[in-house]
mmCIF file of C-alpha atoms in Angstrom:
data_model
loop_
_atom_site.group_PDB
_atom_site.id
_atom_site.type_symbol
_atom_site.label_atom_id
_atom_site.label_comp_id
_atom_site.label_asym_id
_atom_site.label_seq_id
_atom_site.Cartn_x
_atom_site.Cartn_y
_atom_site.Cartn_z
ATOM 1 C CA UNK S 1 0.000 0.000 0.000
ATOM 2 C CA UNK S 2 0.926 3.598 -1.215
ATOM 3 C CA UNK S 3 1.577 6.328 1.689
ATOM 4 C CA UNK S 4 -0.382 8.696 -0.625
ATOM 5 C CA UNK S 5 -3.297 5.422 -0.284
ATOM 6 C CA UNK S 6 -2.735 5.575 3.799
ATOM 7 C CA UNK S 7 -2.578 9.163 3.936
ATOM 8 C CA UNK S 8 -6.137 9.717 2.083
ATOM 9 C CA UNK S 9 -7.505 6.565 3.598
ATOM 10 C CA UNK S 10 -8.628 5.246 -0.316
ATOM 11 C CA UNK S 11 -8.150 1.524 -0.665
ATOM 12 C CA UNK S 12 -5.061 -0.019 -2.098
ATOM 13 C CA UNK S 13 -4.830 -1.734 -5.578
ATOM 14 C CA UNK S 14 -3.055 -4.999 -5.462
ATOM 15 C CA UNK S 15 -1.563 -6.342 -8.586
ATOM 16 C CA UNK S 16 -3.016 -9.104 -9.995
ATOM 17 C CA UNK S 17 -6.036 -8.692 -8.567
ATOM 18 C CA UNK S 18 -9.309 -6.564 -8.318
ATOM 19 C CA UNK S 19 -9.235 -3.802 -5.585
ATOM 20 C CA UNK S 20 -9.791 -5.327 -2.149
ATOM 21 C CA UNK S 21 -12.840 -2.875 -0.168
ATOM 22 C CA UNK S 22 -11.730 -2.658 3.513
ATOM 23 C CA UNK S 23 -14.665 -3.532 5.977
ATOM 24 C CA UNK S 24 -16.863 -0.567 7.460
ATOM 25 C CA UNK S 25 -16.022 -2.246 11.183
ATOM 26 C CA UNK S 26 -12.348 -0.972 11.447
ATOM 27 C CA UNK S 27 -13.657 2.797 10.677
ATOM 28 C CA UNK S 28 -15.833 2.738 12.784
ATOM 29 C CA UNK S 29 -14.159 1.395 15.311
ATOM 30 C CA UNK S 30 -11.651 3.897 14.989
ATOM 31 C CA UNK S 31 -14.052 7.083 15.235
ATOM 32 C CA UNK S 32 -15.617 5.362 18.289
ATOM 33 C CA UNK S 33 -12.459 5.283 19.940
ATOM 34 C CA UNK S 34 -11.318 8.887 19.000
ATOM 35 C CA UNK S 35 -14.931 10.159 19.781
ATOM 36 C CA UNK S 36 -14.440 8.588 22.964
ATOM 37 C CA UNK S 37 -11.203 10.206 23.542
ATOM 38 C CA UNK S 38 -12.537 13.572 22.899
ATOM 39 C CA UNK S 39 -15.550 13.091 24.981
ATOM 40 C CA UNK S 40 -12.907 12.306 27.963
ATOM 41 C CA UNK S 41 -11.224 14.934 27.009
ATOM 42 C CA UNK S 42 -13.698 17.651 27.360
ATOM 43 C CA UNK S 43 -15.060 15.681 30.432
ATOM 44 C CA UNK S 44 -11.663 16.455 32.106
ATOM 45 C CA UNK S 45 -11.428 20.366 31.632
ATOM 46 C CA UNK S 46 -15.195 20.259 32.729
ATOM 47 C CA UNK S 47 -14.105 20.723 36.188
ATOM 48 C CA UNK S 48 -16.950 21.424 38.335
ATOM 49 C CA UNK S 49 -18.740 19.140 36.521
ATOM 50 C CA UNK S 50 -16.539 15.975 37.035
ATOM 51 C CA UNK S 51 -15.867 17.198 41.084
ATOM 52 C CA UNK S 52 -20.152 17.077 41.237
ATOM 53 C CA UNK S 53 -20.598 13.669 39.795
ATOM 54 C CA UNK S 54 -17.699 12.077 41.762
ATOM 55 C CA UNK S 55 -18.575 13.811 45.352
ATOM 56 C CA UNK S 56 -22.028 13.736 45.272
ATOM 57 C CA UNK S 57 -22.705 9.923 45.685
ATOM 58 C CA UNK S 58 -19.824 9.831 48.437
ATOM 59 C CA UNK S 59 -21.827 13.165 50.137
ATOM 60 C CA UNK S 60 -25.177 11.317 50.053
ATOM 61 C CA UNK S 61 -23.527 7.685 51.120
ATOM 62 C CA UNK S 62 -22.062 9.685 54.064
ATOM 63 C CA UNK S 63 -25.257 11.625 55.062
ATOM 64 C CA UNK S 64 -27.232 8.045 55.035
ATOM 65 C CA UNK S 65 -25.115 6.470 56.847
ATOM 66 C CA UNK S 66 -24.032 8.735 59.746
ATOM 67 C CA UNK S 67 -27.168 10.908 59.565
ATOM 68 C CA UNK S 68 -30.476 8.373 59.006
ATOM 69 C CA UNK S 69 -28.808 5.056 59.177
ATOM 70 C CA UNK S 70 -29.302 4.769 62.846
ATOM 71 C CA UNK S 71 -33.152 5.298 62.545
ATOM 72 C CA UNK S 72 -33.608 2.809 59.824
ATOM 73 C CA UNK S 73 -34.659 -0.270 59.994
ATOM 74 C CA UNK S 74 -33.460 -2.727 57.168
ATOM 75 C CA UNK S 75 -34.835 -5.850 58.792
ATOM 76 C CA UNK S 76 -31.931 -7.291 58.592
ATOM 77 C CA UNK S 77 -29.647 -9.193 60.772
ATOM 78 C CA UNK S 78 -26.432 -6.819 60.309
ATOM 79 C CA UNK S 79 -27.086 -3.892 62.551
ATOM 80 C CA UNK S 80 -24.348 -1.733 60.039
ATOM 81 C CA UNK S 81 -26.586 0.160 57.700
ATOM 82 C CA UNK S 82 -23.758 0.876 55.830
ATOM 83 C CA UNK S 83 -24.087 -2.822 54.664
ATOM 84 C CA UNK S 84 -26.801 -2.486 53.391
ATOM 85 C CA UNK S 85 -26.430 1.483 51.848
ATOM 86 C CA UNK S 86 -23.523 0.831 49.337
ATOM 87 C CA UNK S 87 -25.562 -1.012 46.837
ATOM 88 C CA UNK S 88 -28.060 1.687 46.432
ATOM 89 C CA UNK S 89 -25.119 4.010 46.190
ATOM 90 C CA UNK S 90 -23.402 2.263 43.144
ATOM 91 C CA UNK S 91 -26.412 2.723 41.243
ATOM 92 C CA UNK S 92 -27.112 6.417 42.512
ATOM 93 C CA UNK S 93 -23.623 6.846 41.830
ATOM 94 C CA UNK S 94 -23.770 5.416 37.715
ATOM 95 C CA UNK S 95 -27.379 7.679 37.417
ATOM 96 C CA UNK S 96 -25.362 10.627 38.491
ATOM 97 C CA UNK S 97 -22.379 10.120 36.274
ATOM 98 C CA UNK S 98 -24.611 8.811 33.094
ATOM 99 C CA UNK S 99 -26.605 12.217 33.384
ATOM 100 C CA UNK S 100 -23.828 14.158 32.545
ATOM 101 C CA UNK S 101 -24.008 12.118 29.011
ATOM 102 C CA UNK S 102 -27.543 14.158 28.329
ATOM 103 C CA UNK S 103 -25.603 17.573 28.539
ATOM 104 C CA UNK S 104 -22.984 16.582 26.422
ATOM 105 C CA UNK S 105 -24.770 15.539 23.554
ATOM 106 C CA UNK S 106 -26.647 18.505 23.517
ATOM 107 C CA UNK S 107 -23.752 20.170 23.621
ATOM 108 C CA UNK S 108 -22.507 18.778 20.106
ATOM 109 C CA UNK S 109 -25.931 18.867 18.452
ATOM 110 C CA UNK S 110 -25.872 22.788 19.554
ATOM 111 C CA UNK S 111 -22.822 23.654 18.881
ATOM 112 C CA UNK S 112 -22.328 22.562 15.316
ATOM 113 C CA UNK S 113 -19.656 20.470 15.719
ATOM 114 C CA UNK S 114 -21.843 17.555 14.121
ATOM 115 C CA UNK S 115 -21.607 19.415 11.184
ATOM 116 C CA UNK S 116 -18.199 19.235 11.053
ATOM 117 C CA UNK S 117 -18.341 15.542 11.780
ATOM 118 C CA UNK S 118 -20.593 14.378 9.054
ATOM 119 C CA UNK S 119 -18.148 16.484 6.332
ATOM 120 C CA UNK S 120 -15.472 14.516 7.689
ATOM 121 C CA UNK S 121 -17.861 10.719 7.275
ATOM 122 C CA UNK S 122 -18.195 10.463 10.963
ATOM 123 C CA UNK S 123 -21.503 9.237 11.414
ATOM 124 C CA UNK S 124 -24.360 9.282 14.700
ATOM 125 C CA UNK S 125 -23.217 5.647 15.769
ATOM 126 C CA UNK S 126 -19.696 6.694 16.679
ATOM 127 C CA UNK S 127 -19.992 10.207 17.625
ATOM 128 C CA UNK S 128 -23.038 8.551 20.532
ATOM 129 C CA UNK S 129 -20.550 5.816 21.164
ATOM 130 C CA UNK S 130 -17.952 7.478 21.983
ATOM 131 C CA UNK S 131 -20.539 9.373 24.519
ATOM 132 C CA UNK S 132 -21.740 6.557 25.783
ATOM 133 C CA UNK S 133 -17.910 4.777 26.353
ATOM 134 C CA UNK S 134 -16.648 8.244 27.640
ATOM 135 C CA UNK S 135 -19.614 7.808 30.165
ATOM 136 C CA UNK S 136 -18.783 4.312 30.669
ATOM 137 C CA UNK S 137 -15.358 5.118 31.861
ATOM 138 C CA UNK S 138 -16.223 8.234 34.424
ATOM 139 C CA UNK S 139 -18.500 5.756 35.543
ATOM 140 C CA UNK S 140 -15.982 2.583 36.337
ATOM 141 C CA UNK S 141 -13.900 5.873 38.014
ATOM 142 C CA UNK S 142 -16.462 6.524 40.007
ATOM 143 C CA UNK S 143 -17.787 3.848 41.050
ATOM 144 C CA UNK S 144 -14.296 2.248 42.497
ATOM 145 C CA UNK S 145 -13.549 5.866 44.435
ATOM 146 C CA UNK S 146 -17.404 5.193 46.003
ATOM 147 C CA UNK S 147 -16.467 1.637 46.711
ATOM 148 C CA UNK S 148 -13.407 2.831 48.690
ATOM 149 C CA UNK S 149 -14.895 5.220 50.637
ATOM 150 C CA UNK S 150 -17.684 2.563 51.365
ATOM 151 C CA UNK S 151 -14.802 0.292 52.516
ATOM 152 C CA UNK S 152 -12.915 2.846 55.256
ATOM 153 C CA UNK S 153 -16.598 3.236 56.723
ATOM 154 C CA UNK S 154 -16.795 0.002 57.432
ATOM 155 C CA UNK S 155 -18.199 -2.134 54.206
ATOM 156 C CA UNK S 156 -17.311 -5.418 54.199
ATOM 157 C CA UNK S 157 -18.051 -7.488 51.320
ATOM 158 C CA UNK S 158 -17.855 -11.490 51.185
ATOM 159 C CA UNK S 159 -18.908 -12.046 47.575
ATOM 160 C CA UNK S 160 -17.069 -14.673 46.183
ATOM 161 C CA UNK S 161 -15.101 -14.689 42.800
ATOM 162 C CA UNK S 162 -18.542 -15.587 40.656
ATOM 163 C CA UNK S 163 -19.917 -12.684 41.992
ATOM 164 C CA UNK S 164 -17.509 -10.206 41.461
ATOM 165 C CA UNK S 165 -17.789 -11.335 38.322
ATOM 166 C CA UNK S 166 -21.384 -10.779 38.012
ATOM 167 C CA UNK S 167 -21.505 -7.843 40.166
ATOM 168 C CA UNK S 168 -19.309 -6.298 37.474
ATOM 169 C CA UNK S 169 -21.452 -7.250 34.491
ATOM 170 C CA UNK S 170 -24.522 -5.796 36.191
ATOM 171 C CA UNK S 171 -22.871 -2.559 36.909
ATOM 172 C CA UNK S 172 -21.569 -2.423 33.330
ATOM 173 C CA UNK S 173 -24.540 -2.743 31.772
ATOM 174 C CA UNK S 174 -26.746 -0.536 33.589
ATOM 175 C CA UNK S 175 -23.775 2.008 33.080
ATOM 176 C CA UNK S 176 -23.830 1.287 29.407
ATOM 177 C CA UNK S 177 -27.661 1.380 29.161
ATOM 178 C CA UNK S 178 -28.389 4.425 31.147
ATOM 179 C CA UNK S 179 -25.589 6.769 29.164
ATOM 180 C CA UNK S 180 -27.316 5.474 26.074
ATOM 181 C CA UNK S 181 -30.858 7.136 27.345
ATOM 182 C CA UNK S 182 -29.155 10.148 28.672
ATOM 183 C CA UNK S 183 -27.264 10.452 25.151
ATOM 184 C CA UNK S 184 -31.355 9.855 23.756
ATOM 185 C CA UNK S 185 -32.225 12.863 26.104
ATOM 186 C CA UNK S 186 -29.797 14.975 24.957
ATOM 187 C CA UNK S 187 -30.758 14.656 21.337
ATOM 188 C CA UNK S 188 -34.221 15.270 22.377
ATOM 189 C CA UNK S 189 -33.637 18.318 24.424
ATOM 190 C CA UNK S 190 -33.223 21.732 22.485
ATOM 191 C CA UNK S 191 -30.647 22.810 25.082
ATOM 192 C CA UNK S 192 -28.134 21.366 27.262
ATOM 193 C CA UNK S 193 -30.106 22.789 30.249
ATOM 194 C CA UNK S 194 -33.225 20.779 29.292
ATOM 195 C CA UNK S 195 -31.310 18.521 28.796
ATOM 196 C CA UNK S 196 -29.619 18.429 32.669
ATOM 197 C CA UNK S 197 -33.159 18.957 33.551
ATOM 198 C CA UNK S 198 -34.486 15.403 32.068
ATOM 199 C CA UNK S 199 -32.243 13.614 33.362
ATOM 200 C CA UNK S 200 -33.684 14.348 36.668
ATOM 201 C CA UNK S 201 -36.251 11.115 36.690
ATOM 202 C CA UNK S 202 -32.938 8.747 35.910
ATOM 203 C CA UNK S 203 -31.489 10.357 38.897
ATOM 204 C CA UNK S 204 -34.462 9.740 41.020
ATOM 205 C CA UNK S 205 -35.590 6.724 40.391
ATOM 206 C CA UNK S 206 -32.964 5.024 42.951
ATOM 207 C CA UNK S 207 -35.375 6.631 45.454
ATOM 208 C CA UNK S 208 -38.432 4.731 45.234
ATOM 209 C CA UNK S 209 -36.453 1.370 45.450
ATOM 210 C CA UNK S 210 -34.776 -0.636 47.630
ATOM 211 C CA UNK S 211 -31.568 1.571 47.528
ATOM 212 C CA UNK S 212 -32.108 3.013 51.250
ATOM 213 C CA UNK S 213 -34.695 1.149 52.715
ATOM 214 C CA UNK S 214 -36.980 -1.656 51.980
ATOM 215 C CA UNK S 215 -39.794 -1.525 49.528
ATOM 216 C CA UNK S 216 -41.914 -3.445 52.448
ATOM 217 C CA UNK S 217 -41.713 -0.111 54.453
ATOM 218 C CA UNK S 218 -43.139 2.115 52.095
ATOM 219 C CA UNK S 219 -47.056 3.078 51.358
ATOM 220 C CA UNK S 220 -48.948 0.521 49.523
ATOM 221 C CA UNK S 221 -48.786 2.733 46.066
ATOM 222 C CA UNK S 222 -45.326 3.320 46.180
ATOM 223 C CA UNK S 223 -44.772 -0.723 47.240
ATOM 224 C CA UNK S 224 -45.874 -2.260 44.093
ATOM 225 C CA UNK S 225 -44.178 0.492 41.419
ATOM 226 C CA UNK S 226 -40.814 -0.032 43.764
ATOM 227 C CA UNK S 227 -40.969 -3.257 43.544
ATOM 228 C CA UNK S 228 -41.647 -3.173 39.145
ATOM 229 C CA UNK S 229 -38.900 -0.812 38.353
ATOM 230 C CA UNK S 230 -35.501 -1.413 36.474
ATOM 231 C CA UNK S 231 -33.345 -0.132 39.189
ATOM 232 C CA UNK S 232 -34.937 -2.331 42.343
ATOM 233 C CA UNK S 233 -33.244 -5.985 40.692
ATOM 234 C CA UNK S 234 -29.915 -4.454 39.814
ATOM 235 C CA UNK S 235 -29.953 -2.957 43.801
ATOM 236 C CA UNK S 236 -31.096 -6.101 44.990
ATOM 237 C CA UNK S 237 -28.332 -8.471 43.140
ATOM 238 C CA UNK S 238 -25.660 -6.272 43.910
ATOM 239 C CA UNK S 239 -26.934 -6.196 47.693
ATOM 240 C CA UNK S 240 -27.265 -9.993 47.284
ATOM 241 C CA UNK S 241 -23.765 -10.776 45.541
ATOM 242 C CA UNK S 242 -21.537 -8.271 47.236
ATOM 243 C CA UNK S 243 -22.834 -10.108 50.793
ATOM 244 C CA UNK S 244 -22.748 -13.757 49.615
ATOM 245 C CA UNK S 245 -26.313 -14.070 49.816
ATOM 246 C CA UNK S 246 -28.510 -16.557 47.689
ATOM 247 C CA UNK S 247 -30.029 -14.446 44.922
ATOM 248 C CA UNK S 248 -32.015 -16.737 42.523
ATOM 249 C CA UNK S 249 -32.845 -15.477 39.422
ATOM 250 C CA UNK S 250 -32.932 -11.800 39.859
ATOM 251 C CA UNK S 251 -29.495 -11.068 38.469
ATOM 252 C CA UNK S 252 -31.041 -12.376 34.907
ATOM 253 C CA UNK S 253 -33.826 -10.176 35.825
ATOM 254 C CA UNK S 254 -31.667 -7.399 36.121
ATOM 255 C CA UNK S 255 -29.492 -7.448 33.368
ATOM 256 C CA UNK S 256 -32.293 -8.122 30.876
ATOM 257 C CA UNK S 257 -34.263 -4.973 32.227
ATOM 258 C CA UNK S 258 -30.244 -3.424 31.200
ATOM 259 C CA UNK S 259 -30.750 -4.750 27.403
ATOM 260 C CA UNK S 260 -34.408 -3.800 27.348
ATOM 261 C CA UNK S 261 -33.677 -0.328 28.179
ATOM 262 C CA UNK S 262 -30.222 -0.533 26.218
ATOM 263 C CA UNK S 263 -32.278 -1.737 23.142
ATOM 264 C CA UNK S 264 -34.785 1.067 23.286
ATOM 265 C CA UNK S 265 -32.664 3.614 24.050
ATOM 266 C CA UNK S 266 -30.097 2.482 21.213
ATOM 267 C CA UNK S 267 -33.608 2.759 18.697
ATOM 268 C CA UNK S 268 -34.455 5.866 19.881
ATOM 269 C CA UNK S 269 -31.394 7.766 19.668
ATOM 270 C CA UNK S 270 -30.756 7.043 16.183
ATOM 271 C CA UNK S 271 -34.120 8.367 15.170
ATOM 272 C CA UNK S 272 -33.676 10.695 17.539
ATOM 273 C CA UNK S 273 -30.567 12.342 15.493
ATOM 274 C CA UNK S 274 -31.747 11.565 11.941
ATOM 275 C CA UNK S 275 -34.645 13.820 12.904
ATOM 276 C CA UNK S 276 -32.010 16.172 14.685
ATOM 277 C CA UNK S 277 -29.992 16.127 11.427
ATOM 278 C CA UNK S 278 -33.099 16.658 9.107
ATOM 279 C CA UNK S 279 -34.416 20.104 10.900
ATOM 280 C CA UNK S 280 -31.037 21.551 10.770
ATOM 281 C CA UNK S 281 -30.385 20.923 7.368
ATOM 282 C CA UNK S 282 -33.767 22.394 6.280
#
């Protein structure tokens, strides 16, 4: 292969032969990863931001813990609420950091800067995956700085090898699957404002589960939806793993509420910027 052929990226003849097509999965590939990059990039000179969606879970672990944790009753037989907390937190901790996916899409779809993409062939599915892997990573950050703090205050996991494993593959996908709605919301907001401000109900919904106390201690109305929502199996294998507890089949239940919601939000967003694409170009 020519360096004038590498340089412009055209495909190579070979002699003796027709002209060999390169496959569509190395490109893209390749803008993933550099979309990613810049997303991380950006993410990192975003101070405030990044300080916000790293303290905040460790602020409201603390507050539980030292604040309410002595007036709740968990029902179970370890008197440390902080056993029973960090679950909950992991999952308040990958809404926080996914919502910050919402703003930055808007971001790009405001800016112009998709312009600029799309001149240069970079299409929706990379410049959203890179979004969504650049999420994925603050996320993993995150997440491990919560689960230290959550071990000097006295956590004490006894999961065993299986179910690190597992704990890690439900925390990955709800990671994965909740950047990919926030990156949906941020196509559908008009600013990145709205777009913070949607994200709210991912945020919440941790709160009417069984993140900080059980859903058998709330009102009958709240019960039922508490007990129906995608975020109450992921707390409740996690809980279940990370203490060596017997958890049946919810951690199937979990992660196929994580593909449902990945597949849907996947499906939405590229409508979502086709439409996007289609009003500006009008």
């Amino acid at each position: 292969m020519s360096d004038t052929a590498l340089r412009r990226g055209t495909p190579a003849r070979h002699s003796g032969g027709p002209p060999r097509h390169p496959s569509p999965a190395p490109g893209l590939l390749t803008h993933t990863a550099v979309m990613a990059a810049r997303a991380l990039r950006i993410s990192s000179r975003n101070t405030d931001a990044l300080i916000t969606s790293l303290a905040l879970p460790i602020m409201m672990m603390l507050i539980f813990v030292y604040f309410f944790g002595g007036a709740i009753d968990t029902g179970t037989d370890d008197d440390s609420y902080v056993m029973y907390v960090v679950p909950g937190v992991l999952l308040l901790s990958a809404g926080f950091g996914a919502a910050t996916t919402a703003t930055a899409v808007s971001e790009d779809m405001k800016g112009g800067i998709i312009d600029r993409f799309r001149s240069l062939d970079v299409g929706a599915t990379p410049v959203l995956a890179g979004h969504v892997a650049a999420s994925t990573v603050r996320n993993l950050c995150s997440t491990a700085l919560v689960f230290g703090v959550a071990l000097l205050i006295g956590f004490r996991p006894a999961a065993s090898w299986s179910g690190w494993l597992v704990v890690g593959a439900v925390l990955v996908a709800y990671i994965v699957a909740l950047s990919w709605i926030s990156a949906a919301i941020g196509l559908l907001a008009r600013t990145p404002e709205a777009a913070s401000g949607f994200t709210f109900f991912m945020s919440f919904l941790p709160y009417p589960s069984s993140a900080f106390v059980p859903t058998e201690n709330m009102p009958d109305w709240l019960h039922g939806f508490a007990d129906h929502q995608p975020i109450t199996p992921a707390i409740e294998s996690l809980r279940g793993l990370l203490l060596g507890q017997e958890m049946g089949d919810t951690p199937w239940i979990a992660l196929a509420w994580a593909a449902g919601m990945l597949a849907v939000a996947v499906a939405a967003s590229g409508t979502l910027f086709r439409i996007r694409i289609r009003i500006r170009t009008r």
